[in-house]
GROMACS .gro file of C-alpha atoms in nm:
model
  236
    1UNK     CA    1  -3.721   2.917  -6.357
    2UNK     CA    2  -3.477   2.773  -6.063
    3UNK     CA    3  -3.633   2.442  -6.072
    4UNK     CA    4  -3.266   2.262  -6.196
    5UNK     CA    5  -2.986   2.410  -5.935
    6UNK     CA    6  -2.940   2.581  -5.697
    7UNK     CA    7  -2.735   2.857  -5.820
    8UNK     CA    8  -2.854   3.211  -5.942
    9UNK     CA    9  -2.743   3.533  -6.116
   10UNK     CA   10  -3.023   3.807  -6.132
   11UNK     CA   11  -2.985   4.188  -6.252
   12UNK     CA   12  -3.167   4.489  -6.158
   13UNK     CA   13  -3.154   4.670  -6.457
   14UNK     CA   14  -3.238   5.104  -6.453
   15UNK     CA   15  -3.303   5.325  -6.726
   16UNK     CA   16  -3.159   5.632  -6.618
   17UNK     CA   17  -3.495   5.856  -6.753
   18UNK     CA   18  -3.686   5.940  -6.480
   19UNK     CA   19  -3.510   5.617  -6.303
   20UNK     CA   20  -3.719   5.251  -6.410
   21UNK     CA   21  -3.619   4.956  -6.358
   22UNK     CA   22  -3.643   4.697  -6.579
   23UNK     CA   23  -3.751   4.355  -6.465
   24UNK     CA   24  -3.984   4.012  -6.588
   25UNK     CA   25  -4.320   4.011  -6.487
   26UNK     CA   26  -4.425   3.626  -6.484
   27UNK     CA   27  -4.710   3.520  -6.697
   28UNK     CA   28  -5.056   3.414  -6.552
   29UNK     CA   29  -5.014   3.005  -6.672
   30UNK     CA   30  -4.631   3.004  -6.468
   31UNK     CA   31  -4.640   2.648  -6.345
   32UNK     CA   32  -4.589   2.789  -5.986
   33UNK     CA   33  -4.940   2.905  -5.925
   34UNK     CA   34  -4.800   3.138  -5.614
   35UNK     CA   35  -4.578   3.328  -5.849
   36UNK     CA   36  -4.818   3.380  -6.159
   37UNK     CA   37  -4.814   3.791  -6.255
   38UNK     CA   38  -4.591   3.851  -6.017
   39UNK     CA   39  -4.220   4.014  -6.055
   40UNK     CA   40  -3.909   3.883  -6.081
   41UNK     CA   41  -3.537   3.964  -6.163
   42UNK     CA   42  -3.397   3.871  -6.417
   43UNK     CA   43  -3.152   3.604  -6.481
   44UNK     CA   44  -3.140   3.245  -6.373
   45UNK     CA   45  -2.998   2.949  -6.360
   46UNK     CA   46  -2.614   2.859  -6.345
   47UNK     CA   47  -2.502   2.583  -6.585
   48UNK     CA   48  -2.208   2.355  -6.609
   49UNK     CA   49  -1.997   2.601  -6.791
   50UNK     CA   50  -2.057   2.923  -6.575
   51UNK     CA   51  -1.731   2.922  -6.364
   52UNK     CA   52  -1.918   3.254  -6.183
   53UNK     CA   53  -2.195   3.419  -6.097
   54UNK     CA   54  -2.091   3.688  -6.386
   55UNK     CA   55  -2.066   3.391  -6.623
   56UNK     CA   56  -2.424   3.280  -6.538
   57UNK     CA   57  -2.564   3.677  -6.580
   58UNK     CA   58  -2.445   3.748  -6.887
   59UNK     CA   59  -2.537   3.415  -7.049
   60UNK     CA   60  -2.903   3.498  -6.881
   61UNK     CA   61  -2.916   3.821  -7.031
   62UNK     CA   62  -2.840   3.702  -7.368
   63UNK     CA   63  -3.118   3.468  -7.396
   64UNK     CA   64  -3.346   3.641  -7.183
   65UNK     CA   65  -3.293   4.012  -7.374
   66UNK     CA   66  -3.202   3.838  -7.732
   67UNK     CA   67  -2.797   3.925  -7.744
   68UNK     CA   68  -2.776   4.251  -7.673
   69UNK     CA   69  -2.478   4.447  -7.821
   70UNK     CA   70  -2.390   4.574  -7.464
   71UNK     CA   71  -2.349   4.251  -7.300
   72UNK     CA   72  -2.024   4.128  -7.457
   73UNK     CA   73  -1.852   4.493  -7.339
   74UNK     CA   74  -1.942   4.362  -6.950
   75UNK     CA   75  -1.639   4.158  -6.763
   76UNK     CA   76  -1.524   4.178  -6.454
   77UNK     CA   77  -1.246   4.465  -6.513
   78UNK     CA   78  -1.518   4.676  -6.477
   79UNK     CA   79  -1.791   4.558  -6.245
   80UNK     CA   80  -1.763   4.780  -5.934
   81UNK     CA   81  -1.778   4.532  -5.636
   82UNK     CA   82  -2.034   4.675  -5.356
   83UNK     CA   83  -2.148   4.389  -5.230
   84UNK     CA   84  -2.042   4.487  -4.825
   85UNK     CA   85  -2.308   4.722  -4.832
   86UNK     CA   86  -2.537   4.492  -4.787
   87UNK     CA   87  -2.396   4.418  -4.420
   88UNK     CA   88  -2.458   4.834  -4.382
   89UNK     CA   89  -2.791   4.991  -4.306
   90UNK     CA   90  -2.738   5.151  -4.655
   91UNK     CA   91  -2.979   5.098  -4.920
   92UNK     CA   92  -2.805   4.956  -5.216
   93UNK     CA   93  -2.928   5.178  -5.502
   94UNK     CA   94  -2.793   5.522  -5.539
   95UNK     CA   95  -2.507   5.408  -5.315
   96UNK     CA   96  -2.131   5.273  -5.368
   97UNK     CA   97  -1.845   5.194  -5.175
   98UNK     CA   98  -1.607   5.347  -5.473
   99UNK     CA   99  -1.382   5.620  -5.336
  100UNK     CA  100  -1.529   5.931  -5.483
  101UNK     CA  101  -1.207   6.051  -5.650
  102UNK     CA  102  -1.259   5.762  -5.863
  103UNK     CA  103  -1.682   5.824  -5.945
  104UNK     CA  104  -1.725   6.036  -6.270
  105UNK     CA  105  -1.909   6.303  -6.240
  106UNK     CA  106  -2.252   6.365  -6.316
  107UNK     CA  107  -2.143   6.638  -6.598
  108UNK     CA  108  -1.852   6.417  -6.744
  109UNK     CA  109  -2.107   6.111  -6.761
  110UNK     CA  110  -2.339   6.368  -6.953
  111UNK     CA  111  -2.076   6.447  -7.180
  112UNK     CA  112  -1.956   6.117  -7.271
  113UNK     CA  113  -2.314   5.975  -7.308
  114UNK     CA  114  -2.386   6.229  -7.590
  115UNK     CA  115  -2.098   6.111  -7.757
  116UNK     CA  116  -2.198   5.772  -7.704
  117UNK     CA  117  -2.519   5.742  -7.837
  118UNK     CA  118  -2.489   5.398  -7.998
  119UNK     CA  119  -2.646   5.124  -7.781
  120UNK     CA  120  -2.255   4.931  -7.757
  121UNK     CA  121  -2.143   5.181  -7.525
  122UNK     CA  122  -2.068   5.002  -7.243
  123UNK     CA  123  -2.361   5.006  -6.913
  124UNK     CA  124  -2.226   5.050  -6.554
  125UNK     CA  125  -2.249   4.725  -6.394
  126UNK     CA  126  -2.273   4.677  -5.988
  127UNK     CA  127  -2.188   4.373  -5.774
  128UNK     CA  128  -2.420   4.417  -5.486
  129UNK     CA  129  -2.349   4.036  -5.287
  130UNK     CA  130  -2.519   3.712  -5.278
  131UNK     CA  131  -2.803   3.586  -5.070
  132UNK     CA  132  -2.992   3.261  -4.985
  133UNK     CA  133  -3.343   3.247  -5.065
  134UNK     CA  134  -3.580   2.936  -4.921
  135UNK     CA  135  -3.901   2.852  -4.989
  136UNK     CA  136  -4.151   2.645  -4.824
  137UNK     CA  137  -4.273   2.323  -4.985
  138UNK     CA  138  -4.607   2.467  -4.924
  139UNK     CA  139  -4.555   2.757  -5.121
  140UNK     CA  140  -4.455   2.566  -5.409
  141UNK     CA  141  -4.706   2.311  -5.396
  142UNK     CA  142  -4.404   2.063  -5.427
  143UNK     CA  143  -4.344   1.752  -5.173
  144UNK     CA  144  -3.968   1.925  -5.110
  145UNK     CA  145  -3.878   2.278  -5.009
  146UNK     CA  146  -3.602   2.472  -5.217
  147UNK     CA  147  -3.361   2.689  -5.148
  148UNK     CA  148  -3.076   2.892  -5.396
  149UNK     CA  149  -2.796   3.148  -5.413
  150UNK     CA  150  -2.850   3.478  -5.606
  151UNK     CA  151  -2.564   3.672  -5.721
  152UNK     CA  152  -2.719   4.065  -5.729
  153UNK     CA  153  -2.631   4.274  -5.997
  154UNK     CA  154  -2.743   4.645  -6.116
  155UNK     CA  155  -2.702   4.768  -6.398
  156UNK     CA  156  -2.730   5.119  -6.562
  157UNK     CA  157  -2.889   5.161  -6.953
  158UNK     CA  158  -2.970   5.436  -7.123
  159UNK     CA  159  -3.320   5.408  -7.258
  160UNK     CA  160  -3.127   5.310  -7.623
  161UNK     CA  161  -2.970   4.995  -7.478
  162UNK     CA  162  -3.356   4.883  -7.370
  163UNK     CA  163  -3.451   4.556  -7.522
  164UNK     CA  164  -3.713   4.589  -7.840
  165UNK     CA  165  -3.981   4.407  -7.624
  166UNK     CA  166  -3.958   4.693  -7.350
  167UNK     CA  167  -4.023   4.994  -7.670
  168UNK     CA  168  -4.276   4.781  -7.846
  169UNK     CA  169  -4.434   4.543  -7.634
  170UNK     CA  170  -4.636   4.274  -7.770
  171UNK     CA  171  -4.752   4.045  -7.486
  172UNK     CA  172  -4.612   3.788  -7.292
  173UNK     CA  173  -4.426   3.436  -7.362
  174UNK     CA  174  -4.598   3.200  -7.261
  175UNK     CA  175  -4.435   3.008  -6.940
  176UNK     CA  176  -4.216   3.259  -6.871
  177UNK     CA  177  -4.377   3.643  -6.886
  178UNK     CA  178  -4.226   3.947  -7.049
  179UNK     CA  179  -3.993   4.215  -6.978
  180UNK     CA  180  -4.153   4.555  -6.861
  181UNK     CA  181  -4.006   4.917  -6.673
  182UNK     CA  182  -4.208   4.956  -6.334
  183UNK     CA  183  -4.125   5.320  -6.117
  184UNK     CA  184  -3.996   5.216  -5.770
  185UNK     CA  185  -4.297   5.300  -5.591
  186UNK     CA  186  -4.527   5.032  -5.837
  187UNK     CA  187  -4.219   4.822  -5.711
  188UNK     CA  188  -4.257   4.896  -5.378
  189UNK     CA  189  -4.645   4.983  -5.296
  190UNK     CA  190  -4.760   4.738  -5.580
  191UNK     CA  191  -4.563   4.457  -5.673
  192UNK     CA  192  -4.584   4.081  -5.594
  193UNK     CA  193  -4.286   3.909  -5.611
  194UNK     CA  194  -4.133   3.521  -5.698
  195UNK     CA  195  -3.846   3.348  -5.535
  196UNK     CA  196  -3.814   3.611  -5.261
  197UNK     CA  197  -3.766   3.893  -5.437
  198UNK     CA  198  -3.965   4.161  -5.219
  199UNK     CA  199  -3.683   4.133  -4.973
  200UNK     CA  200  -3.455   4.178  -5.210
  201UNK     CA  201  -3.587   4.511  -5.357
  202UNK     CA  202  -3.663   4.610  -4.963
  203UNK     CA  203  -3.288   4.597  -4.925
  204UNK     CA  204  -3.233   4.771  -5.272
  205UNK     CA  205  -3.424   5.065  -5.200
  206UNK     CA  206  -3.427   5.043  -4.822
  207UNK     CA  207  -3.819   5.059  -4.801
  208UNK     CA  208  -4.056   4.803  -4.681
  209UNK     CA  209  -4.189   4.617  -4.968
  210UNK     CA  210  -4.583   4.632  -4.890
  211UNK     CA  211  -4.642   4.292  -5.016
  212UNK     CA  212  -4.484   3.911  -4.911
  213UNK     CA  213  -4.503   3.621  -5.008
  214UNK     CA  214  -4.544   3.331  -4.710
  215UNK     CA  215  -4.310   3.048  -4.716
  216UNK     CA  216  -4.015   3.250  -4.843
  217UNK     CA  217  -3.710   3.379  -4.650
  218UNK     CA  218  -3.404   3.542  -4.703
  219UNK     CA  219  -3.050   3.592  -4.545
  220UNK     CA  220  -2.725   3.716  -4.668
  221UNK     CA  221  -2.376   3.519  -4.749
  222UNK     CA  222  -2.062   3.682  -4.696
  223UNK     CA  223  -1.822   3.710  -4.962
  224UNK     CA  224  -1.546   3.485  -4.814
  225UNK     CA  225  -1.784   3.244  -4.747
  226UNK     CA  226  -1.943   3.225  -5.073
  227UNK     CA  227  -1.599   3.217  -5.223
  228UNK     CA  228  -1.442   2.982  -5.002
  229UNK     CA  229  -1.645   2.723  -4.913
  230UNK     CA  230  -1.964   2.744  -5.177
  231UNK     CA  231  -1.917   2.582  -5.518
  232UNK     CA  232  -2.136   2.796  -5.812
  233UNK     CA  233  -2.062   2.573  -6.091
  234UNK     CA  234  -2.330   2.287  -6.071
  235UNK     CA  235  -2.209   1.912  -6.165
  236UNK     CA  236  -2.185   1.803  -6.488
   0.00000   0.00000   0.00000
């Protein structure tokens, strides 16, 4: 919910079999009518303690995936920063601006996967920029319009690091919704989205997302000026 601040981190998560991607899909009684069964990223709100947008993500993650043993392995040593591409005409999946003498190969991340088959071997974790997303006051049924900063992240599981909920699902939490895999063309063709979110998964994949919400927009931040003169830390 981004009712508090104005401050988000969101993931794109993608099982690597037969590529899904793993995201919330908002319950039917979601208190913003517009966004009930539609899908959203996951992740949320910053708090007074998240210094950064990584902060805020893998706090979300823990509550919103139940501590997951891979999460505590993920800090910024080795979150591969691609977040210019989103000023290229690049799609952002299947794309990085890593110099490919420094990509593993396809083989060697075979290898060591097999010999990593406990679920806290560490995921591969991409920085893919920050955007400002706006919706209308109208949309929201709400006597103000809102507006927020997501922080994009991807990041790679192998179908053992899934959350329990994903394997065995067993309905939906109530307010919220529940966590489900959806192809990128049910993502694309199919999908509804909260907050904005069809233009960010337009970008992603660089398709057009067949269906939009009206009332929302969205444009990109640069990374100086998101650094430099945006605070992500609300007030305490």
């Amino acid at each position: 919910d981004n009712d508090n601040n104005n401050n988000n981190a969101n993931v794109i998560g993608a099982s690597k079999e037969n590529i899904q991607y793993l995201v919330q899909m908002k319950s039917h009684d979601y208190p913003i009518e517009a966004f009930r069964g539609t899908v959203c990223l996951l992740g949320g709100n910053a708090n007074k303690d998240d210094d950064t947008p990584l902060d805020t993500l893998l706090r979300e993650l823990n509550e919103e995936l139940h501590d997951p043993t891979w999460v505590p392995l993920i800090d910024d040593a080795n979150v591969i920063d691609d977040s210019s591409l989103q000023f290229t005409d690049r799609p952002l999946n299947n794309s990085t601006n890593v110099p490919m003498d420094d990509v593993v190969s396809s083989s060697e991340i075979e290898q060591s996967q097999s010999q990593q088959l406990e679920s806290s071997s560490s995921p591969t974790v991409r920085y893919l920029g920050t955007t400002m997303h706006f919706q209308s006051s109208a949309l929201l049924k709400k006597s103000n319009p809102y507006a927020f900063l997501c922080a994009l992240y991807e990041i790679t599981l192998r179908p053992h690091q899934l959350p329990p909920s994903v394997l065995y699902p067993r309905g939906a939490n109530v307010q919220e919704g529940r966590v489900v895999l959806l192809t990128e063309d049910q993502l694309v063709k199919h999908s509804k989205y909260a907050w904005g979110y069809e233009f960010t998964m337009s970008r992603y994949f660089g398709r057009r997302v067949g269906n939009r919400q009206r009332g929302t927009a969205v444009s990109e931040v640069e990374e100086r000026v998101r650094k430099e003169d945006m605070v992500w830390t609300p007030e305490k």
